[in-house]
Coordinates of C-alpha atoms in Angstrom, one line a residue:
M152 CA -154.8 27.5 67.6
S153 CA -155.5 27.7 63.8
R154 CA -157.1 25.2 61.8
S155 CA -153.9 24.5 59.9
S156 CA -151.7 23.6 63.0
R157 CA -154.4 21.0 64.3
P158 CA -153.6 18.4 61.7
Q159 CA -149.8 18.8 62.2
A160 CA -150.2 17.9 66.0
N161 CA -152.5 15.0 65.2
R162 CA -149.7 13.7 63.0
S163 CA -147.0 14.1 65.4
R164 CA -148.8 12.3 68.1
S165 CA -149.5 9.6 65.8
L166 CA -145.7 9.3 64.9
L167 CA -144.8 9.2 68.5
F168 CA -147.4 6.5 69.2
R169 CA -146.2 4.3 66.5
A170 CA -142.5 4.9 67.6
G171 CA -143.3 3.9 71.0
T172 CA -145.2 1.0 70.0
A173 CA -142.4 -0.2 67.8
I174 CA -139.8 0.2 70.7
A175 CA -142.0 -1.6 73.2
V176 CA -142.3 -4.5 70.7
L177 CA -138.5 -4.8 70.2
I178 CA -138.0 -4.7 73.9
L179 CA -140.6 -7.5 74.4
L180 CA -139.0 -9.6 71.6
G181 CA -135.6 -9.1 72.9
A182 CA -136.6 -10.1 76.4
G183 CA -138.3 -13.2 75.2
I184 CA -135.3 -14.3 73.0
W185 CA -133.1 -13.7 76.0
F186 CA -135.3 -15.7 78.3
W187 CA -135.6 -18.4 75.7
R188 CA -131.8 -18.7 75.4
Q189 CA -131.3 -18.8 79.1
H190 CA -133.9 -21.4 79.3
Q191 CA -132.1 -23.5 76.7
A192 CA -128.8 -22.9 78.4
A193 CA -130.1 -23.9 81.8
G194 CA -131.7 -27.0 80.3
A195 CA -128.4 -27.9 78.6
E196 CA -126.4 -27.2 81.6
G197 CA -128.8 -29.1 83.8
A198 CA -127.9 -32.4 82.0
F199 CA -124.5 -32.3 83.8
R200 CA -123.0 -31.4 87.2
T201 CA -119.9 -29.2 86.9
A202 CA -117.2 -27.8 89.0
P203 CA -115.5 -24.5 88.1
V204 CA -111.8 -24.2 87.6
E205 CA -110.5 -21.9 90.3
R206 CA -107.2 -20.3 91.0
G207 CA -105.9 -20.8 94.4
N208 CA -103.2 -22.7 96.6
I209 CA -102.8 -26.4 97.1
R210 CA -101.0 -27.8 100.0
V211 CA -100.0 -31.6 100.2
S212 CA -99.3 -32.9 103.7
I213 CA -98.6 -36.2 105.5
S214 CA -100.3 -36.6 109.0
S215 CA -98.4 -38.4 111.8
T216 CA -97.9 -38.6 115.5
G217 CA -94.9 -38.5 117.8
T218 CA -93.5 -37.6 120.9
L219 CA -91.3 -34.4 121.8
S220 CA -88.0 -34.8 123.5
A221 CA -84.8 -33.0 124.2
T222 CA -82.2 -32.9 121.4
S223 CA -79.7 -34.6 123.5
T224 CA -80.4 -36.3 126.8
V225 CA -77.8 -37.6 129.2
I226 CA -78.3 -40.4 131.8
V227 CA -76.0 -39.7 134.7
G228 CA -75.3 -43.1 136.6
S229 CA -72.6 -44.3 139.3
Q230 CA -69.5 -46.6 138.7
I231 CA -69.2 -47.4 142.2
S232 CA -71.5 -48.9 145.1
G233 CA -72.1 -47.2 148.4
Q234 CA -74.6 -45.3 150.3
V235 CA -75.8 -41.8 149.1
T236 CA -75.1 -39.3 151.7
E237 CA -76.1 -36.0 149.9
V238 CA -78.5 -35.2 147.0
L239 CA -77.8 -31.8 145.7
A240 CA -80.0 -31.4 142.7
D241 CA -83.8 -32.0 142.2
F242 CA -86.2 -32.1 139.3
N243 CA -86.2 -29.1 137.0
D244 CA -83.1 -27.7 138.5
R245 CA -80.7 -26.2 136.0
V246 CA -77.3 -27.4 136.4
S247 CA -73.9 -26.6 134.7
K248 CA -70.9 -28.9 133.8
D249 CA -69.1 -30.4 136.6
Q250 CA -71.6 -29.1 139.2
V251 CA -72.0 -31.6 142.1
L252 CA -75.4 -33.5 142.0
A253 CA -74.9 -36.0 144.8
R254 CA -72.2 -37.6 147.3
I255 CA -71.8 -41.3 148.0
D256 CA -70.1 -42.4 151.3
P257 CA -66.4 -42.3 150.9
K258 CA -65.1 -43.9 154.0
T259 CA -64.5 -47.2 152.4
Y260 CA -62.3 -45.9 149.8
E261 CA -60.4 -43.6 152.1
A262 CA -59.6 -46.8 154.2
Q263 CA -58.5 -48.7 151.3
I264 CA -56.2 -45.8 150.3
E265 CA -54.6 -45.7 153.7
Q266 CA -54.2 -49.5 153.6
G267 CA -52.6 -49.1 150.0
N268 CA -50.2 -46.6 151.4
A269 CA -49.0 -48.9 154.0
Q270 CA -48.6 -51.7 151.5
V271 CA -46.5 -49.4 149.4
A272 CA -44.3 -48.4 152.4
S273 CA -43.9 -52.1 153.1
A274 CA -43.0 -52.8 149.4
R275 CA -40.4 -50.1 149.5
A276 CA -38.9 -51.6 152.8
S277 CA -38.7 -54.9 151.1
L278 CA -36.9 -53.5 148.3
E279 CA -34.2 -51.9 150.5
Q280 CA -33.7 -55.2 152.0
A281 CA -33.4 -57.0 148.6
L282 CA -31.0 -54.1 147.5
A283 CA -28.8 -54.9 150.4
T284 CA -28.7 -58.6 149.7
Q285 CA -28.0 -57.9 146.1
R286 CA -24.8 -55.7 147.0
N287 CA -23.4 -58.4 149.4
A288 CA -24.0 -61.2 146.9
E289 CA -22.3 -59.0 144.1
L290 CA -19.3 -58.4 146.3
D291 CA -19.1 -62.2 147.2
Y292 CA -19.2 -63.0 143.7
R293 CA -16.4 -60.6 142.8
R294 CA -14.0 -61.9 145.4
K295 CA -14.5 -65.6 144.7
S296 CA -14.0 -64.7 140.9
E297 CA -10.6 -63.3 141.7
L298 CA -9.7 -66.2 144.0
V299 CA -10.6 -68.8 141.4
Q300 CA -8.0 -67.4 139.2
R301 CA -5.4 -68.1 141.7
Q302 CA -6.8 -71.3 142.4
L303 CA -7.5 -70.5 145.9
V304 CA -11.3 -71.6 146.1
A305 CA -13.2 -74.2 144.2
R306 CA -15.2 -73.3 141.0
S307 CA -18.1 -74.7 142.7
D308 CA -18.1 -71.7 145.1
V309 CA -17.9 -69.3 142.4
D310 CA -20.9 -70.9 140.9
L311 CA -22.9 -70.6 144.2
A312 CA -21.8 -67.1 144.5
R313 CA -23.2 -66.3 141.1
A314 CA -26.5 -68.1 141.7
A315 CA -26.8 -66.2 145.0
L316 CA -26.3 -62.8 142.9
D317 CA -29.0 -63.8 140.4
Q318 CA -31.3 -64.6 143.2
A319 CA -30.7 -61.1 144.8
N320 CA -31.4 -59.4 141.5
A321 CA -34.5 -61.2 141.1
Q322 CA -35.6 -60.2 144.7
V323 CA -34.9 -56.4 143.8
A324 CA -37.1 -56.7 140.6
S325 CA -39.7 -58.3 142.5
A326 CA -39.8 -55.7 145.2
R327 CA -39.9 -53.1 142.7
A328 CA -42.9 -54.7 140.9
Q329 CA -44.6 -54.9 144.3
I330 CA -44.1 -51.2 144.7
G331 CA -45.7 -50.5 141.4
Q332 CA -48.5 -53.0 141.9
Q333 CA -49.4 -51.4 145.3
T334 CA -49.0 -47.9 143.9
A335 CA -51.5 -48.7 141.0
S336 CA -53.9 -50.4 143.3
T337 CA -53.8 -47.2 145.4
Q338 CA -54.4 -45.0 142.5
A339 CA -57.5 -47.0 141.4
T340 CA -58.8 -46.6 144.9
R341 CA -58.3 -42.7 144.5
V342 CA -60.1 -42.7 141.3
N343 CA -63.1 -44.5 142.9
L344 CA -63.0 -42.0 145.9
E345 CA -63.3 -39.1 143.3
R346 CA -66.2 -41.1 141.9
T347 CA -68.1 -40.8 145.1
V348 CA -68.7 -37.2 144.0
I349 CA -71.4 -37.5 141.2
R350 CA -71.1 -34.4 139.0
S351 CA -73.0 -33.3 135.9
P352 CA -71.3 -33.9 132.6
V353 CA -73.2 -31.2 130.6
D354 CA -75.2 -28.0 131.1
G355 CA -78.9 -28.8 131.2
V356 CA -82.0 -29.2 133.2
V357 CA -82.6 -32.2 135.4
L358 CA -85.6 -34.2 134.1
T359 CA -85.5 -37.0 136.7
R360 CA -83.9 -37.8 139.9
S361 CA -83.8 -41.6 141.0
I362 CA -82.0 -41.5 144.3
E363 CA -82.7 -40.3 147.9
P364 CA -80.3 -39.6 150.7
G365 CA -79.7 -42.7 152.5
Q366 CA -80.3 -45.0 149.7
T367 CA -77.7 -47.6 148.8
V368 CA -76.4 -47.6 145.2
A369 CA -75.3 -51.2 143.9
A370 CA -73.0 -50.8 140.8
S371 CA -72.5 -54.6 139.9
L372 CA -73.2 -55.5 136.3
Q373 CA -74.2 -52.0 135.1
A374 CA -74.3 -48.5 136.4
P375 CA -77.5 -47.4 138.1
E376 CA -79.3 -44.5 136.8
L377 CA -79.3 -41.6 139.2
F378 CA -80.4 -38.6 137.2
T379 CA -81.6 -37.7 133.6
I380 CA -80.4 -34.3 132.3
A381 CA -81.6 -32.6 129.1
E382 CA -78.9 -30.8 127.5
D383 CA -80.7 -28.1 125.8
L384 CA -84.6 -27.7 126.0
A385 CA -84.1 -24.3 123.6
Q386 CA -83.8 -27.0 120.7
M387 CA -85.9 -29.9 120.9
K388 CA -86.8 -32.8 118.4
I389 CA -89.9 -34.9 117.4
E390 CA -89.6 -38.4 116.4
L391 CA -92.6 -39.1 114.0
A392 CA -93.7 -42.5 112.8
V393 CA -94.4 -42.3 109.0
D394 CA -96.0 -45.0 107.0
E395 CA -94.0 -46.7 104.4
A396 CA -96.7 -45.5 101.7
D397 CA -95.7 -42.0 102.4
I398 CA -92.0 -42.0 103.5
G399 CA -91.0 -41.6 99.8
Q400 CA -92.3 -38.1 99.8
V401 CA -90.6 -36.9 103.0
Q402 CA -87.1 -35.1 102.5
P403 CA -85.0 -33.3 104.9
G404 CA -85.7 -29.6 105.0
Q405 CA -89.4 -29.8 104.6
G406 CA -91.8 -27.6 106.9
V407 CA -93.6 -29.3 109.6
A408 CA -96.8 -28.0 111.5
F409 CA -97.8 -29.6 114.6
T410 CA -100.1 -29.1 117.7
V411 CA -99.8 -30.6 121.1
D412 CA -102.9 -31.2 123.5
A413 CA -101.4 -29.0 126.2
F414 CA -101.8 -25.9 123.8
P415 CA -104.8 -26.9 121.6
D416 CA -105.2 -23.3 120.1
R417 CA -101.6 -22.8 119.2
Q418 CA -99.8 -24.2 116.2
F419 CA -96.0 -24.8 116.2
R420 CA -93.5 -25.2 113.4
G421 CA -90.5 -27.3 112.8
Q422 CA -88.4 -28.7 110.1
V423 CA -87.5 -32.3 108.9
Q424 CA -84.2 -32.9 109.9
Q425 CA -83.5 -36.6 109.3
V426 CA -85.2 -39.6 107.7
R427 CA -83.9 -42.8 109.5
L428 CA -83.8 -46.1 107.9
A429 CA -84.4 -48.2 110.9
A430 CA -88.0 -49.4 109.8
T431 CA -90.3 -50.6 112.4
T432 CA -92.9 -53.4 111.8
S433 CA -96.0 -53.7 114.2
N434 CA -99.2 -55.6 113.1
N435 CA -97.6 -55.9 109.6
V436 CA -97.6 -52.0 109.4
V437 CA -94.1 -50.7 108.5
T438 CA -93.2 -47.3 109.6
Y439 CA -90.1 -45.2 109.4
P440 CA -88.9 -42.8 112.2
V441 CA -88.5 -39.0 110.9
V442 CA -86.7 -36.7 113.1
V443 CA -88.1 -33.2 113.3
A444 CA -86.0 -30.1 114.7
V445 CA -88.1 -27.7 116.7
D446 CA -87.3 -24.2 118.0
N447 CA -88.3 -23.8 121.7
S448 CA -86.5 -20.6 122.6
D449 CA -89.6 -19.4 124.7
G450 CA -89.6 -22.7 126.7
T451 CA -93.3 -23.4 125.9
L452 CA -92.9 -26.9 124.9
L453 CA -92.1 -29.6 127.3
P454 CA -90.5 -33.1 126.7
G455 CA -92.8 -35.9 126.4
L456 CA -95.8 -34.1 124.9
T457 CA -97.7 -36.1 122.1
V458 CA -97.6 -34.3 118.9
N459 CA -100.1 -34.4 115.9
A460 CA -98.0 -33.1 113.1
E461 CA -98.4 -32.5 109.2
I462 CA -95.3 -32.6 107.2
E463 CA -95.7 -30.3 104.0
V464 CA -94.2 -32.4 101.2
S465 CA -95.5 -30.1 98.5
R466 CA -97.2 -26.5 98.1
R467 CA -98.3 -24.9 95.0
D468 CA -99.4 -21.2 95.2
D469 CA -101.5 -19.1 92.9
V470 CA -102.4 -22.2 90.4
L471 CA -105.2 -23.5 88.6
K472 CA -107.3 -26.2 90.5
V473 CA -110.3 -28.2 90.1
S474 CA -112.2 -30.8 92.0
N475 CA -110.9 -34.3 91.7
A476 CA -114.3 -35.5 90.4
A477 CA -113.7 -33.7 87.1
L478 CA -110.6 -35.9 86.5
R479 CA -112.6 -38.9 87.3
F480 CA -115.6 -38.2 84.8
K481 CA -116.0 -40.4 81.8
P482 CA -118.8 -39.9 79.2
A483 CA -121.8 -42.6 79.4
D484 CA -120.9 -43.7 75.7
Q485 CA -117.3 -44.1 76.3
A486 CA -116.9 -45.9 73.2
A487 CA -118.4 -43.1 70.8
A488 CA -116.5 -40.3 72.9
G489 CA -113.0 -42.1 72.1
P490 CA -112.1 -40.8 68.9
A491 CA -113.6 -37.5 69.8
A492 CA -111.6 -37.4 73.2
M493 CA -108.5 -38.0 71.1
A494 CA -109.2 -34.9 69.1
G495 CA -109.8 -32.9 72.0
G496 CA -106.4 -34.0 73.3
M497 CA -104.9 -32.8 70.2
R498 CA -106.7 -29.4 70.8
G499 CA -105.4 -29.4 74.4
G500 CA -101.9 -30.2 73.3
A501 CA -101.3 -26.7 72.6
G502 CA -101.2 -26.3 76.2
M503 CA -97.7 -27.9 76.2
L504 CA -96.4 -25.3 73.8
D505 CA -98.1 -22.6 76.2
D506 CA -96.1 -24.0 79.0
L507 CA -93.0 -24.1 77.1
A508 CA -93.4 -20.5 76.1
G509 CA -93.8 -19.6 79.8
F510 CA -90.6 -21.3 80.7
V511 CA -88.7 -19.7 77.9
A512 CA -89.9 -16.3 79.3
T513 CA -87.8 -17.0 82.3
L514 CA -84.5 -17.5 80.4
E515 CA -82.2 -14.5 79.6
L516 CA -82.5 -14.6 75.8
T517 CA -81.0 -12.3 73.3
P518 CA -83.6 -10.9 70.6
A519 CA -82.1 -13.2 68.1
Q520 CA -82.8 -16.3 70.4
R521 CA -86.3 -14.9 71.1
A522 CA -87.0 -14.6 67.3
A523 CA -85.8 -18.3 66.8
F524 CA -88.1 -19.6 69.5
D525 CA -91.0 -17.9 68.1
S526 CA -90.3 -19.1 64.7
D527 CA -90.0 -22.7 65.9
A528 CA -93.1 -22.4 68.0
A529 CA -95.2 -21.2 65.0
T530 CA -93.9 -24.0 63.0
A531 CA -94.8 -26.4 65.8
R532 CA -98.4 -24.8 66.2
A533 CA -99.0 -25.2 62.5
R534 CA -98.0 -28.9 62.5
Q535 CA -100.1 -29.7 65.6
E536 CA -103.1 -27.9 63.8
E537 CA -102.7 -30.1 60.7
M538 CA -102.6 -33.2 62.9
R539 CA -105.6 -32.2 64.6
K540 CA -107.5 -31.6 61.3
A541 CA -106.5 -35.0 60.1
M542 CA -107.7 -36.4 63.2
E543 CA -111.0 -34.8 62.9
A544 CA -111.3 -35.8 59.3
A545 CA -110.4 -39.5 60.3
I546 CA -113.3 -39.4 63.0
Q547 CA -115.6 -38.0 60.4
N548 CA -114.9 -40.9 58.0
A549 CA -115.0 -43.4 60.6
Q550 CA -118.4 -42.1 61.8
R551 CA -119.7 -42.2 58.1
S552 CA -118.7 -45.7 57.7
G553 CA -120.1 -46.8 60.9
A554 CA -116.6 -47.6 62.6
T555 CA -116.7 -45.1 65.5
G556 CA -116.3 -48.0 68.0
A557 CA -113.0 -48.8 70.0
S558 CA -111.3 -50.2 66.9
G559 CA -109.9 -46.7 66.0
G560 CA -110.2 -47.2 62.6
G561 CA -109.2 -44.3 60.2
M562 CA -106.7 -43.2 62.8
P563 CA -103.9 -41.1 61.2
P564 CA -100.5 -42.9 60.9
G565 CA -98.2 -42.7 64.2
M566 CA -101.3 -42.3 66.6
V567 CA -101.1 -44.5 69.4
V568 CA -104.5 -45.8 70.9
M569 CA -104.5 -46.4 74.8
R570 CA -106.4 -49.5 75.6
G571 CA -105.6 -50.2 79.1
G572 CA -104.2 -53.5 80.4
P573 CA -100.4 -54.4 80.5
A574 CA -99.7 -52.7 77.2
Q575 CA -100.9 -49.4 78.6
G576 CA -97.6 -48.5 80.3
A577 CA -95.4 -49.4 77.4
A578 CA -97.8 -47.3 75.1
S579 CA -97.6 -44.4 77.5
G580 CA -93.7 -44.6 77.5
Q581 CA -93.7 -44.6 73.7
M582 CA -95.9 -41.5 73.5
R583 CA -93.7 -39.7 76.0
Q584 CA -90.7 -40.6 74.0
R585 CA -92.1 -39.6 70.8
T586 CA -93.4 -36.4 72.3
L587 CA -90.0 -35.7 73.5
E588 CA -88.3 -36.5 70.1
R589 CA -90.9 -34.3 68.3
F590 CA -90.1 -31.3 70.6
Q591 CA -86.4 -31.5 70.0
Q592 CA -87.0 -31.7 66.2
N593 CA -89.5 -28.9 66.3
F594 CA -87.0 -26.6 68.3
A595 CA -83.8 -27.8 66.7
G596 CA -83.2 -24.2 65.3
F597 CA -83.8 -22.6 68.8
L598 CA -81.6 -25.1 70.4
G599 CA -78.8 -24.2 68.0
T600 CA -78.8 -20.5 69.4
L601 CA -78.5 -21.5 73.1
D602 CA -75.4 -21.8 75.3
E603 CA -74.6 -24.8 77.3
S604 CA -76.6 -23.9 80.4
Q605 CA -79.5 -22.6 78.6
R606 CA -79.7 -25.7 76.6
Q607 CA -79.5 -27.9 79.4
A608 CA -82.4 -26.0 81.2
F609 CA -84.5 -26.1 78.0
E610 CA -84.0 -29.9 77.5
R611 CA -84.8 -30.6 81.3
E612 CA -88.1 -28.6 80.8
I613 CA -89.0 -30.5 77.7
A614 CA -88.3 -33.8 79.4
A615 CA -90.6 -32.6 82.4
L616 CA -93.3 -31.5 79.9
A617 CA -93.0 -34.7 77.8
G618 CA -93.3 -37.0 81.2
A619 CA -95.8 -34.9 82.8
R620 CA -99.2 -36.9 83.7
R621 CA -102.0 -35.8 81.4
V622 CA -105.7 -36.7 81.8
M623 CA -108.7 -35.8 79.6
V624 CA -111.3 -33.6 81.4
H625 CA -114.7 -32.4 79.8
R626 CA -115.5 -28.8 79.5
L627 CA -119.0 -27.6 79.4
E628 CA -119.4 -25.5 76.1
N629 CA -122.9 -24.8 74.8
G630 CA -124.5 -27.6 77.0
K631 CA -122.0 -30.2 75.5
A632 CA -119.3 -31.8 77.2
V633 CA -116.0 -31.2 75.2
P634 CA -113.0 -33.3 75.8
V635 CA -109.8 -31.3 76.6
Q636 CA -106.5 -32.8 77.7
V637 CA -104.9 -31.1 80.7
R638 CA -101.6 -31.6 82.6
V639 CA -102.2 -32.5 86.2
G640 CA -99.9 -31.6 89.0
V641 CA -100.1 -32.1 92.9
S642 CA -103.2 -33.0 94.8
D643 CA -104.4 -32.4 98.3
G644 CA -107.0 -35.3 98.0
S645 CA -110.0 -33.0 97.1
S646 CA -108.5 -30.6 94.5
T647 CA -105.9 -31.1 91.8
E648 CA -103.4 -28.7 90.1
I649 CA -104.3 -28.5 86.3
S650 CA -102.8 -26.6 83.4
G651 CA -103.2 -26.7 79.6
G652 CA -106.4 -26.1 77.7
V653 CA -108.5 -24.5 80.3
K654 CA -108.6 -21.3 82.1
E655 CA -110.0 -19.9 85.2
G656 CA -113.9 -19.8 85.5
D657 CA -114.3 -22.8 82.9
L658 CA -116.9 -25.4 84.0
L659 CA -115.7 -29.0 83.9
V660 CA -118.0 -31.7 83.9
T661 CA -118.1 -33.9 87.2
G662 CA -121.0 -36.2 86.3
E663 CA -124.3 -36.7 84.6
R664 CA -127.6 -35.9 85.9
A665 CA -130.6 -38.5 85.7
A666 CA -132.9 -37.6 83.0
T667 CA -136.1 -36.1 84.3
R668 CA -139.7 -36.2 82.6

């Protein structure tokens, strides 16, 4: 190597060393900044307990217990008394309509029929005798009527003949009535004779049998129960006892999931068929019977099984949800947070416009109608932004003047401050009404382009949005709890559906951690 090339190599190695040193310093500096920021963020987040906004399903159900039974159960009794001679059906037997189930000794009724037949024959003979007497009395009356015209007999003889004829007519009528009476009595005995054969009134399955051959049936004041027949076990029902606090949520057509102890690893399905009004009170607890229809085509379920059921009163799929603790959180300094919370609510109010835009997307709008909605929505957002800025300015003025307490000084005109107590319900109603009116005014141009059905659907959605329940939650942003207003939906007791100024993955504050030294 020449002497001139050595200085160049030394300079190259020096430049490479300096560049490597600079890169290493930059890497170390960047790593330090990243670790410092992570440490700061961890310290800020450590001041709060949080829960993430997740996407999933919410299922709201009501638990209750009841008993399985056949849809239609028929009790077969006896209308007559006597000794049972035959029992032709047993437990669990399938029977068809008019099939003979049992027989009662018919000898008593057969004897009564023979006696009745004899009495009818006797009455007929009495009738023949009365007819003969009637004919004789009639002839005698006619002869004496002719003779009295020639004054050959006395008027009194004619009167006696007339009375004898009337008496004969009465005897004929009596004899005929006797025949009818005896015939009807015999017919009644024949009906009772037919009732000695106990037949099934329906197609079904014998659930219970209460008689044995040789047993005497006594039908005096009420018909004794001989058999219980389930008409159709392929279709069954459950009678649930639902508490009065939950009955308002139960409607016909809702799905029911239930289990029975006989098959603990299997879940069955049914459907609410009827909500009955016959309330029952027991130990000051009011319950209402709810009838659930169950398909038992495979014959697995049995009458009388105890059921643990859950009535699905509401189900929301693929929605944003959060732990209920996030809805209950209130900042420690509630008074100072009041105006800021209201400003946060103003920022979250844009969620109503987003919800409305999502609904409008489901309507079949023309391009002109869509343009009218976009124009009105842009105007509404601008007005909302002006109100938000006015609110923030009022808050800043109040803070500078030391009036950041609950008095709400410096609030913009038209703002309603919720203070709780009896006036809270009225104030909430006023706010809903004002929100509804404001939306109708903001979208007056768009409403003018809709047909009647579209207009009604849009107005229903506005009313639903205005009447929706809204709460203030606190989203963790840069270590601070920022108030955001959201709309809440159904709740399953641990999680609640929310929508509005939050998105999936946001951390909502559920509580504050105790300060550590």
